[in-house]
Amino acid sequence: MNIIKISFSNLRFRKLNSIFNIIVLSLAIALITTIFHISSQIEKKLNNDLQGIDLVVGAKGSPMQIILSAIFHLDVPTGNISLDEANKISQSSLVKLSIPIALGDNYKGFRIVGTNENYIKHYQGELETGNFSSEEMNVVIGNEVAKTNKLKVGDEIIGSHGIQDYDDLHSNKPYKISGILRKSNNVIDKLIITTVESVWHVHNHDEDHEEDSEKHHDESKEITNLLIIYKTPLAAIYLPREVNKLNNLQSAIPSFEMARLVNIFGIGIESAKAFAIILIVIAIMSFFVTLFNSLNERSYDIALMRSLGAKKITIVKLLLTESLILGFLSAIFGIILSHLSILTIQSYLYQNKHISLNFSLEFWELYIVLVSLIVSLLGSIIPAIMAYKVNVSNTLSKNK
Amino acid sequence: MLKISNLSLGYDGKEIIKIDNLNLKKSDQILIKGNSGCGKTTLIHTIAGLKKALGGTIFIDDINISNLSESKMDKFRGQNIGIIFQNLHLVKSLNISENLLLSFYLNDLEPDKKRVEEILDALGILDLQKKLPYQISQGQAQRVAIARSILLKPKLILADELTSSLDDENCFAVANLLKKIATQNSATLIISTHDQRLNQFFSNQINL
């Protein structure tokens, strides 16, 4: 017999009240935990995928679309840009590193990206098996691409035109897998990386018949985007302006567009947070109302325990322990519920958007347990004070 | 063992009972009689330290309980006084065994399961130990309340209207049981009642 056992017996005896309190509080806890997990994961994911890219150059259009397309590979490109113009920008003294991106095809929803070796280096890509090959029509594939499609080195894959369409196949121009990357927890996990020349090769349908001069051929070459890392902070002032002066080019600043994106997301997250706070207030009220209502019935038990030698503080401890047990159970159920929801969201995002988020039990969830305990205590303080003040003699004399 | 002097009891400063002197020795047994509403329960609660007197003193084992702080009185009561209430209060969420073990916990004592079983066995209700209070009869609850009152071997047992709701057979059985138990434990026994059937069991009686 100890305080925990007595509290559990009391809670079990008032099952309905206990269950109701746990449901309300665990819903609030689940919502808060889910919001925190998702917002922190999105932030982490965005930062991992950005990897310090300062500027993206694309065809005229929406800067947000350029970022979503060129960095996160979530949207369609705004169009293509001339390789010549891209090269001129790359040669600027303000540019430390420039990486070309040529898009256009996909393999079962995974994008085929034509680029150079700097792209993989920039995203800290490491080989799990095979090798990097600069030979045309060879590809290195991201870890998720390999796992999802059960691909191995030496396999051939056939790209489809567009970024989501699986039907329009380039059947006569298969890619050969030369390497598979280790999981990097950034965007390259879901990409098929090849040379820019390979992308040109797949899309140059008239190649066999075209006998134009090499010079003419170079002038007509296009890429989709150019990713830029500045050499100096001054570049942030001049380079985007210079790019935008050119007729067909549009600069997109990732940090600026991300701030906009987070702001847009933020409205939804703030609404969900407000809803969670309302649920918490309801949970506090629920604890208060159920304990308050049960006090009349329990006043006999309380008076009896006092008559048996219980100190007033023992009674208060008993009531608070009951609330803390409810708070603790609510936290555990809430966190479990939250992780189940997150697993569902994770699976949905992976299957439908190829977005891989890595959720795990985080240290800060201990603070969520603390919040739950505080909520349960707040709801039970007034009833505990009332229990402290129970008039033992009067209560025991009542005819019940 | 119990020494009451100039005890004045009442509500809101209005006196309803006055007891000039009452001295009881160890193992004494006394019946306090009076009609309903005359203040018997108030007297029992005051001796138990659950209610403050308007005036006077109550000594239990040479300790003036009127001077004890609330928390000291709680502890003193738990360890020295066994009380059987008119309404046989048992904690509804605990089974019979737990209801008895609760006394140990509330008085910061190690739970003694063996003692609980011995007492329940002596009162013929060992088979009830896993039952919840709502699952037992009034007569059985009466025995549980008696078991609880003697559990911590109190020096003083107070019983308030112990038999008023019992038929003759149960009334006599409970009265005999309580007398026997109090004698076995060398405890002073005070029973307050308006039940005339108890007169035959107690030679020592006072009227309020």
mmCIF file of C-alpha atoms in Angstrom, chain A residues 26 29-30 33 330-340 361 365-366 368-369:
data_model
loop_
_atom_site.group_PDB
_atom_site.id
_atom_site.type_symbol
_atom_site.label_atom_id
_atom_site.label_comp_id
_atom_site.label_asym_id
_atom_site.label_seq_id
_atom_site.Cartn_x
_atom_site.Cartn_y
_atom_site.Cartn_z
ATOM 1 C CA SER A 26 -3.432 13.360 -24.740
ATOM 2 C CA ILE A 29 -0.186 16.664 -26.255
ATOM 3 C CA ALA A 30 -0.364 14.725 -29.543
ATOM 4 C CA THR A 33 4.181 17.094 -30.376
ATOM 5 C CA SER A 330 -1.795 11.511 -21.083
ATOM 6 C CA ALA A 331 1.733 12.516 -22.057
ATOM 7 C CA ILE A 332 2.667 8.931 -22.925
ATOM 8 C CA PHE A 333 -0.525 8.318 -24.913
ATOM 9 C CA GLY A 334 -0.214 11.742 -26.551
ATOM 10 C CA ILE A 335 3.367 11.106 -27.640
ATOM 11 C CA ILE A 336 2.457 7.623 -28.943
ATOM 12 C CA LEU A 337 -0.507 9.111 -30.827
ATOM 13 C CA SER A 338 1.701 11.835 -32.214
ATOM 14 C CA HIS A 339 4.308 9.342 -33.448
ATOM 15 C CA LEU A 340 1.613 7.228 -35.087
ATOM 16 C CA LEU A 361 11.999 10.198 -30.352
ATOM 17 C CA GLU A 365 9.633 15.333 -25.801
ATOM 18 C CA LEU A 366 10.610 15.074 -22.124
ATOM 19 C CA ILE A 368 6.195 17.739 -23.362
ATOM 20 C CA VAL A 369 5.818 15.266 -20.482
#
